[in-house]
PDB file of C-alpha atoms in Angstrom:
ATOM      1  CA  GLY A 172      -7.142  10.782   8.455  1.00  0.00           C
ATOM      2  CA  ALA A 173      -9.079   7.564   8.228  1.00  0.00           C
ATOM      3  CA  VAL A 174      -7.484   4.485   9.960  1.00  0.00           C
ATOM      4  CA  VAL A 175      -8.775   1.189   9.446  1.00  0.00           C
ATOM      5  CA  SER A 176      -7.275  -1.411  11.945  1.00  0.00           C
ATOM      6  CA  GLN A 177      -7.338  -5.168  10.862  1.00  0.00           C
ATOM      7  CA  HIS A 178      -6.824  -8.412  13.164  1.00  0.00           C
ATOM      8  CA  PRO A 179      -4.685 -10.423  12.919  1.00  0.00           C
ATOM      9  CA  SER A 180      -2.027  -9.174  10.892  1.00  0.00           C
ATOM     10  CA  ARG A 181      -1.031 -13.094  10.748  1.00  0.00           C
ATOM     11  CA  VAL A 182      -2.467 -16.394  11.826  1.00  0.00           C
ATOM     12  CA  ILE A 183      -1.856 -20.146  11.074  1.00  0.00           C
ATOM     13  CA  CYS A 184      -4.141 -22.590  11.322  1.00  0.00           C
ATOM     14  CA  LYS A 185      -4.931 -26.382  10.890  1.00  0.00           C
ATOM     15  CA  SER A 186      -6.794 -27.808   8.344  1.00  0.00           C
ATOM     16  CA  GLY A 187     -10.481 -27.924   9.023  1.00  0.00           C
ATOM     17  CA  THR A 188     -10.452 -25.257  11.891  1.00  0.00           C
ATOM     18  CA  SER A 189     -11.951 -21.763  11.344  1.00  0.00           C
ATOM     19  CA  VAL A 190     -10.422 -18.628  11.497  1.00  0.00           C
ATOM     20  CA  LYS A 191     -11.975 -15.113  12.093  1.00  0.00           C
ATOM     21  CA  ILE A 192     -10.177 -11.782  10.892  1.00  0.00           C
ATOM     22  CA  GLU A 193     -11.487  -8.500  12.304  1.00  0.00           C
ATOM     23  CA  CYS A 194     -11.560  -5.171  10.148  1.00  0.00           C
ATOM     24  CA  ARG A 195     -12.516  -2.300  12.357  1.00  0.00           C
ATOM     25  CA  SER A 196     -12.789   1.321  11.378  1.00  0.00           C
ATOM     26  CA  LEU A 197     -11.653   3.615  14.004  1.00  0.00           C
ATOM     27  CA  ASP A 198     -12.074   7.222  13.867  1.00  0.00           C
ATOM     28  CA  PHE A 199     -15.238   7.137  10.742  1.00  0.00           C
ATOM     29  CA  GLN A 200     -18.272   5.013  10.436  1.00  0.00           C
ATOM     30  CA  ALA A 201     -17.826   3.011   7.609  1.00  0.00           C
ATOM     31  CA  THR A 202     -21.470   2.037   5.763  1.00  0.00           C
ATOM     32  CA  THR A 203     -19.622  -0.272   3.361  1.00  0.00           C
ATOM     33  CA  MET A 204     -16.927  -2.157   3.875  1.00  0.00           C
ATOM     34  CA  PHE A 205     -15.049  -4.654   1.016  1.00  0.00           C
ATOM     35  CA  TRP A 206     -12.948  -8.131   1.156  1.00  0.00           C
ATOM     36  CA  TYR A 207      -9.904  -8.434  -0.513  1.00  0.00           C
ATOM     37  CA  ARG A 208      -7.811 -11.769  -1.131  1.00  0.00           C
ATOM     38  CA  GLN A 209      -4.685 -11.210  -2.767  1.00  0.00           C
ATOM     39  CA  PHE A 210      -2.181 -13.640  -4.112  1.00  0.00           C
ATOM     40  CA  PRO A 211       1.635 -13.291  -4.182  1.00  0.00           C
ATOM     41  CA  LYS A 212       2.372 -10.699  -7.572  1.00  0.00           C
ATOM     42  CA  GLN A 213      -1.089 -10.097  -8.242  1.00  0.00           C
ATOM     43  CA  SER A 214      -3.541  -7.868  -7.731  1.00  0.00           C
ATOM     44  CA  LEU A 215      -6.427  -7.431  -5.087  1.00  0.00           C
ATOM     45  CA  MET A 216      -9.140  -9.650  -5.886  1.00  0.00           C
ATOM     46  CA  LEU A 217     -12.562  -8.219  -4.439  1.00  0.00           C
ATOM     47  CA  MET A 218     -14.364 -11.200  -2.250  1.00  0.00           C
ATOM     48  CA  ALA A 219     -17.465  -9.500  -0.821  1.00  0.00           C
ATOM     49  CA  THR A 220     -19.294  -5.968  -0.247  1.00  0.00           C
ATOM     50  CA  SER A 221     -20.855  -5.607   2.849  1.00  0.00           C
ATOM     51  CA  ASN A 222     -23.215  -2.985   4.121  1.00  0.00           C
ATOM     52  CA  GLU A 223     -23.725  -2.489   7.634  1.00  0.00           C
ATOM     53  CA  GLY A 224     -26.787  -4.385   9.380  1.00  0.00           C
ATOM     54  CA  SER A 225     -27.547  -6.394   5.703  1.00  0.00           C
ATOM     55  CA  LYS A 226     -26.097  -9.608   4.326  1.00  0.00           C
ATOM     56  CA  ALA A 227     -22.791  -9.284   2.188  1.00  0.00           C
ATOM     57  CA  THR A 228     -22.811  -9.424  -1.443  1.00  0.00           C
ATOM     58  CA  TYR A 229     -20.568 -11.979  -2.833  1.00  0.00           C
ATOM     59  CA  GLU A 230     -18.135 -11.808  -6.088  1.00  0.00           C
ATOM     60  CA  GLN A 231     -19.293 -14.507  -8.442  1.00  0.00           C
ATOM     61  CA  GLY A 232     -16.756 -17.495  -7.724  1.00  0.00           C
ATOM     62  CA  VAL A 233     -16.727 -16.485  -4.178  1.00  0.00           C
ATOM     63  CA  GLU A 234     -18.060 -19.383  -1.721  1.00  0.00           C
ATOM     64  CA  LYS A 235     -20.265 -17.705   0.786  1.00  0.00           C
ATOM     65  CA  ASP A 236     -20.791 -20.520   3.042  1.00  0.00           C
ATOM     66  CA  LYS A 237     -16.739 -20.966   3.335  1.00  0.00           C
ATOM     67  CA  PHE A 238     -15.960 -16.983   3.560  1.00  0.00           C
ATOM     68  CA  LEU A 239     -18.910 -15.694   6.153  1.00  0.00           C
ATOM     69  CA  ILE A 240     -19.007 -12.074   6.284  1.00  0.00           C
ATOM     70  CA  ASN A 241     -20.653 -10.289   9.224  1.00  0.00           C
ATOM     71  CA  HIS A 242     -20.920  -6.270   9.124  1.00  0.00           C
ATOM     72  CA  ALA A 243     -22.872  -6.015  12.778  1.00  0.00           C
ATOM     73  CA  SER A 244     -22.045  -2.283  13.370  1.00  0.00           C
ATOM     74  CA  LEU A 245     -20.663   0.740  11.548  1.00  0.00           C
ATOM     75  CA  THR A 246     -17.472  -0.117  12.768  1.00  0.00           C
ATOM     76  CA  LEU A 247     -16.671  -3.371  12.569  1.00  0.00           C
ATOM     77  CA  SER A 248     -16.727  -6.208   9.799  1.00  0.00           C
ATOM     78  CA  THR A 249     -15.558  -9.657  10.197  1.00  0.00           C
ATOM     79  CA  LEU A 250     -14.285 -12.390   7.809  1.00  0.00           C
ATOM     80  CA  THR A 251     -14.509 -16.156   8.858  1.00  0.00           C
ATOM     81  CA  VAL A 252     -12.941 -18.568   7.088  1.00  0.00           C
ATOM     82  CA  THR A 253     -14.790 -22.108   7.682  1.00  0.00           C
ATOM     83  CA  SER A 254     -13.239 -25.348   7.666  1.00  0.00           C
ATOM     84  CA  ALA A 255      -9.894 -23.837   6.462  1.00  0.00           C
ATOM     85  CA  HIS A 256      -7.892 -25.543   3.553  1.00  0.00           C
ATOM     86  CA  PRO A 257      -4.204 -25.030   2.861  1.00  0.00           C
ATOM     87  CA  GLU A 258      -5.547 -23.551  -0.813  1.00  0.00           C
ATOM     88  CA  ASP A 259      -7.366 -21.178   1.070  1.00  0.00           C
ATOM     89  CA  SER A 260      -3.902 -19.515   2.637  1.00  0.00           C
ATOM     90  CA  SER A 261      -3.682 -15.919   1.217  1.00  0.00           C
ATOM     91  CA  PHE A 262      -3.302 -12.350   1.953  1.00  0.00           C
ATOM     92  CA  TYR A 263      -6.526 -11.223   3.221  1.00  0.00           C
ATOM     93  CA  ILE A 264      -7.707  -7.560   2.878  1.00  0.00           C
ATOM     94  CA  CYS A 265     -10.216  -5.591   4.579  1.00  0.00           C
ATOM     95  CA  SER A 266     -11.176  -1.617   3.006  1.00  0.00           C
ATOM     96  CA  ALA A 267     -13.771   0.554   4.858  1.00  0.00           C
ATOM     97  CA  ARG A 268     -15.788   3.359   3.186  1.00  0.00           C
ATOM     98  CA  GLY A 269     -17.428   6.097   5.146  1.00  0.00           C
ATOM     99  CA  GLU A 270     -19.737   8.826   3.908  1.00  0.00           C
ATOM    100  CA  LEU A 271     -16.954  10.651   1.787  1.00  0.00           C
ATOM    101  CA  GLY A 272     -18.416   8.352  -0.769  1.00  0.00           C
ATOM    102  CA  ASN A 273     -15.831   7.783  -3.740  1.00  0.00           C
ATOM    103  CA  SER A 274     -13.117   9.693  -1.238  1.00  0.00           C
ATOM    104  CA  GLY A 275     -12.982   7.330   1.567  1.00  0.00           C
ATOM    105  CA  TYR A 276     -11.803   3.926   0.579  1.00  0.00           C
ATOM    106  CA  THR A 277      -9.130   3.153   3.277  1.00  0.00           C
ATOM    107  CA  PHE A 278      -7.586  -0.258   3.548  1.00  0.00           C
ATOM    108  CA  GLY A 279      -6.553  -2.252   6.661  1.00  0.00           C
ATOM    109  CA  SER A 280      -2.919  -3.722   7.191  1.00  0.00           C
ATOM    110  CA  GLY A 281      -4.017  -7.121   5.792  1.00  0.00           C
ATOM    111  CA  THR A 282      -3.942 -10.718   7.444  1.00  0.00           C
ATOM    112  CA  ARG A 283      -1.631 -13.242   5.937  1.00  0.00           C
ATOM    113  CA  LEU A 284      -3.506 -16.574   6.785  1.00  0.00           C
ATOM    114  CA  THR A 285      -1.466 -19.822   6.385  1.00  0.00           C
ATOM    115  CA  VAL A 286      -3.448 -23.193   6.858  1.00  0.00           C
ATOM    116  CA  VAL A 287      -1.273 -26.114   7.435  1.00  0.00           C
TER     117      VAL A 287
ATOM    118  CA  GLN B  70     -15.832  -3.040 -19.698  1.00  0.00           C
ATOM    119  CA  GLN B  71     -15.373  -2.673 -15.996  1.00  0.00           C
ATOM    120  CA  GLN B  72     -11.455  -3.427 -16.886  1.00  0.00           C
ATOM    121  CA  VAL B  73      -8.458  -1.139 -15.574  1.00  0.00           C
ATOM    122  CA  LYS B  74      -5.384  -2.243 -18.054  1.00  0.00           C
ATOM    123  CA  GLN B  75      -2.285  -1.386 -16.246  1.00  0.00           C
ATOM    124  CA  SER B  76       1.409  -0.809 -17.551  1.00  0.00           C
ATOM    125  CA  PRO B  77       4.232  -1.789 -17.446  1.00  0.00           C
ATOM    126  CA  GLN B  78       3.869  -4.904 -15.385  1.00  0.00           C
ATOM    127  CA  SER B  79       7.188  -4.010 -13.549  1.00  0.00           C
ATOM    128  CA  LEU B  80       9.784  -1.001 -13.981  1.00  0.00           C
ATOM    129  CA  ILE B  81      13.010  -0.463 -12.984  1.00  0.00           C
ATOM    130  CA  VAL B  82      14.495   3.238 -12.824  1.00  0.00           C
ATOM    131  CA  GLN B  83      17.447   4.746 -11.251  1.00  0.00           C
ATOM    132  CA  LYS B  84      17.355   7.130  -8.460  1.00  0.00           C
ATOM    133  CA  GLY B  85      16.320  10.835  -9.057  1.00  0.00           C
ATOM    134  CA  GLY B  86      14.969   9.468 -12.519  1.00  0.00           C
ATOM    135  CA  ILE B  87      11.251   9.620 -13.832  1.00  0.00           C
ATOM    136  CA  SER B  88       8.623   6.384 -13.118  1.00  0.00           C
ATOM    137  CA  ILE B  89       5.966   6.702 -15.099  1.00  0.00           C
ATOM    138  CA  ILE B  90       2.693   4.550 -14.941  1.00  0.00           C
ATOM    139  CA  ASN B  91       0.095   4.213 -17.325  1.00  0.00           C
ATOM    140  CA  CYS B  92      -3.415   3.123 -16.920  1.00  0.00           C
ATOM    141  CA  ALA B  93      -6.800   2.435 -19.126  1.00  0.00           C
ATOM    142  CA  TYR B  94     -10.340   2.261 -18.807  1.00  0.00           C
ATOM    143  CA  GLU B  95     -13.613   1.411 -20.731  1.00  0.00           C
ATOM    144  CA  ASN B  96     -16.237   2.675 -18.411  1.00  0.00           C
ATOM    145  CA  THR B  97     -17.138   6.288 -18.841  1.00  0.00           C
ATOM    146  CA  ALA B  98     -19.179   5.991 -15.534  1.00  0.00           C
ATOM    147  CA  PHE B  99     -16.198   5.940 -13.710  1.00  0.00           C
ATOM    148  CA  ASP B 100     -15.384   9.206 -11.745  1.00  0.00           C
ATOM    149  CA  TYR B 101     -12.882   8.321  -9.183  1.00  0.00           C
ATOM    150  CA  PHE B 102      -9.221   7.631 -10.313  1.00  0.00           C
ATOM    151  CA  PRO B 103      -6.944   6.708  -6.831  1.00  0.00           C
ATOM    152  CA  TRP B 104      -3.186   5.505  -6.941  1.00  0.00           C
ATOM    153  CA  TYR B 105      -2.365   2.963  -4.357  1.00  0.00           C
ATOM    154  CA  GLN B 106       1.059   2.340  -3.378  1.00  0.00           C
ATOM    155  CA  GLN B 107       1.843  -1.306  -1.366  1.00  0.00           C
ATOM    156  CA  PHE B 108       4.888  -2.458   0.438  1.00  0.00           C
ATOM    157  CA  PRO B 109       5.086  -6.437   0.605  1.00  0.00           C
ATOM    158  CA  GLY B 110       2.984  -7.452   3.640  1.00  0.00           C
ATOM    159  CA  LYS B 111       1.459  -4.374   4.259  1.00  0.00           C
ATOM    160  CA  GLY B 112      -1.795  -3.267   2.444  1.00  0.00           C
ATOM    161  CA  PRO B 113      -2.286  -0.740  -0.299  1.00  0.00           C
ATOM    162  CA  ALA B 114      -2.275   3.310   1.256  1.00  0.00           C
ATOM    163  CA  LEU B 115      -4.069   5.884  -0.519  1.00  0.00           C
ATOM    164  CA  LEU B 116      -0.912   8.123  -2.919  1.00  0.00           C
ATOM    165  CA  ILE B 117      -3.073  10.266  -4.958  1.00  0.00           C
ATOM    166  CA  ALA B 118      -6.095  10.523  -6.300  1.00  0.00           C
ATOM    167  CA  ILE B 119      -8.339  12.261  -9.555  1.00  0.00           C
ATOM    168  CA  ARG B 120     -11.464  13.250 -10.579  1.00  0.00           C
ATOM    169  CA  PRO B 121     -12.636  14.090 -14.245  1.00  0.00           C
ATOM    170  CA  ASP B 122     -12.951  17.065 -14.083  1.00  0.00           C
ATOM    171  CA  VAL B 123      -9.421  17.820 -13.883  1.00  0.00           C
ATOM    172  CA  SER B 124      -6.502  16.939 -16.133  1.00  0.00           C
ATOM    173  CA  GLU B 125      -3.326  17.025 -13.788  1.00  0.00           C
ATOM    174  CA  LYS B 126      -3.153  16.877 -10.206  1.00  0.00           C
ATOM    175  CA  LYS B 127       0.030  17.187  -7.919  1.00  0.00           C
ATOM    176  CA  GLU B 128       1.334  16.374  -4.679  1.00  0.00           C
ATOM    177  CA  GLY B 129       4.813  17.234  -3.885  1.00  0.00           C
ATOM    178  CA  ARG B 130       6.735  14.038  -6.095  1.00  0.00           C
ATOM    179  CA  PHE B 131       3.740  12.463  -7.178  1.00  0.00           C
ATOM    180  CA  THR B 132       1.279  13.956 -10.267  1.00  0.00           C
ATOM    181  CA  ILE B 133      -1.780  12.098 -11.858  1.00  0.00           C
ATOM    182  CA  SER B 134      -1.935  12.909 -15.474  1.00  0.00           C
ATOM    183  CA  PHE B 135      -5.806  12.525 -16.923  1.00  0.00           C
ATOM    184  CA  ASN B 136      -6.737  12.260 -20.294  1.00  0.00           C
ATOM    185  CA  LYS B 137     -10.423  11.647 -20.714  1.00  0.00           C
ATOM    186  CA  SER B 138     -11.057  11.852 -24.484  1.00  0.00           C
ATOM    187  CA  ALA B 139      -8.499   8.367 -24.297  1.00  0.00           C
ATOM    188  CA  LYS B 140      -9.855   7.660 -21.385  1.00  0.00           C
ATOM    189  CA  GLN B 141      -6.333   6.970 -19.631  1.00  0.00           C
ATOM    190  CA  PHE B 142      -4.532   8.472 -16.389  1.00  0.00           C
ATOM    191  CA  SER B 143      -1.122   8.001 -15.258  1.00  0.00           C
ATOM    192  CA  LEU B 144       1.008   8.416 -12.177  1.00  0.00           C
ATOM    193  CA  HIS B 145       4.255  10.380 -12.741  1.00  0.00           C
ATOM    194  CA  ILE B 146       6.854   9.823  -9.795  1.00  0.00           C
ATOM    195  CA  MET B 147       9.637  12.500 -10.141  1.00  0.00           C
ATOM    196  CA  ASP B 148      13.047  12.014  -8.378  1.00  0.00           C
ATOM    197  CA  SER B 149      12.808   8.732  -7.831  1.00  0.00           C
ATOM    198  CA  GLN B 150      13.971   7.302  -4.640  1.00  0.00           C
ATOM    199  CA  PRO B 151      14.577   3.713  -3.357  1.00  0.00           C
ATOM    200  CA  GLY B 152      12.171   3.904  -0.658  1.00  0.00           C
ATOM    201  CA  ASP B 153       9.460   4.222  -3.531  1.00  0.00           C
ATOM    202  CA  SER B 154       9.887   0.879  -4.235  1.00  0.00           C
ATOM    203  CA  ALA B 155       6.816  -0.702  -3.979  1.00  0.00           C
ATOM    204  CA  THR B 156       3.817  -2.013  -6.100  1.00  0.00           C
ATOM    205  CA  TYR B 157       1.822   0.228  -7.284  1.00  0.00           C
ATOM    206  CA  PHE B 158      -1.946  -0.532  -8.296  1.00  0.00           C
ATOM    207  CA  CYS B 159      -4.195   2.371 -10.612  1.00  0.00           C
ATOM    208  CA  ALA B 160      -7.899   2.134  -9.839  1.00  0.00           C
ATOM    209  CA  ALA B 161     -11.126   3.412 -10.901  1.00  0.00           C
ATOM    210  CA  THR B 162     -14.884   3.578  -9.661  1.00  0.00           C
ATOM    211  CA  GLY B 163     -17.807   5.154 -10.099  1.00  0.00           C
ATOM    212  CA  TYR B 164     -21.041   6.473  -8.201  1.00  0.00           C
ATOM    213  CA  GLY B 165     -19.741   4.619  -5.151  1.00  0.00           C
ATOM    214  CA  ASN B 166     -19.631   1.377  -6.600  1.00  0.00           C
ATOM    215  CA  LYS B 167     -16.440  -1.083  -5.772  1.00  0.00           C
ATOM    216  CA  LEU B 168     -13.169  -0.453  -6.601  1.00  0.00           C
ATOM    217  CA  VAL B 169     -11.975  -2.033  -9.895  1.00  0.00           C
ATOM    218  CA  PHE B 170      -8.190  -2.391  -9.507  1.00  0.00           C
ATOM    219  CA  GLY B 171      -5.432  -2.606 -12.065  1.00  0.00           C
ATOM    220  CA  ALA B 172      -2.798  -5.768 -12.224  1.00  0.00           C
ATOM    221  CA  GLY B 173      -0.237  -3.603 -10.666  1.00  0.00           C
ATOM    222  CA  THR B 174       3.136  -2.348 -11.272  1.00  0.00           C
ATOM    223  CA  ILE B 175       6.124  -3.407  -9.205  1.00  0.00           C
ATOM    224  CA  LEU B 176       8.543  -0.868  -9.322  1.00  0.00           C
ATOM    225  CA  ARG B 177      11.829  -0.881  -7.935  1.00  0.00           C
ATOM    226  CA  VAL B 178      14.338   2.580  -7.976  1.00  0.00           C
ATOM    227  CA  LYS B 179      18.110   1.340  -8.297  1.00  0.00           C
ATOM    228  CA  SER B 180      20.564   3.501  -5.732  1.00  0.00           C
TER     229      SER B 180
END
């Protein structure tokens, strides 16, 4: 089946630094990737949608200059949290959709970001 | 119109019992309804999904019931086991758009 690899699984960084999270589709080409943020005991909140080779579409209220998304290839998307602050601490999850369309949403294992 | 309403928020079931989680939607353009299971510290994993052309889909102990006219769908977990204890999310999407998630249900199966 489709596999999405997300790294790192956990990261601790200092305030003011930037952190990059990678999301790779291992056995399929991901035409679209989604980035979510999840707070404890809450649902997934979509941050942005990215299509390979084009700019990401951000959801309302998400700062695109703070959460930089790059989808340079059909198998890799990255989320960079710039100038991180403690309030950016959260669980970030990526999802990839391939050519199967609606049937092909596969999620990564998530990244726990802690900003100290 | 993009919302998916999920209930209950939490659920405690005895081992061997039936767990039932319900979802309702408004957008009639939705054509794909998946259920995801999430364990603490992990990403969601697809459990089972249904399209509106069928009223029921069963995979092992998991069954989705779908009522198109009522715009409701539900997940039934038969013979619930402690290993089923997790958070369950329903979702919906249409025409290859983004998934819209329910608020989630925390299921605890008591042994």
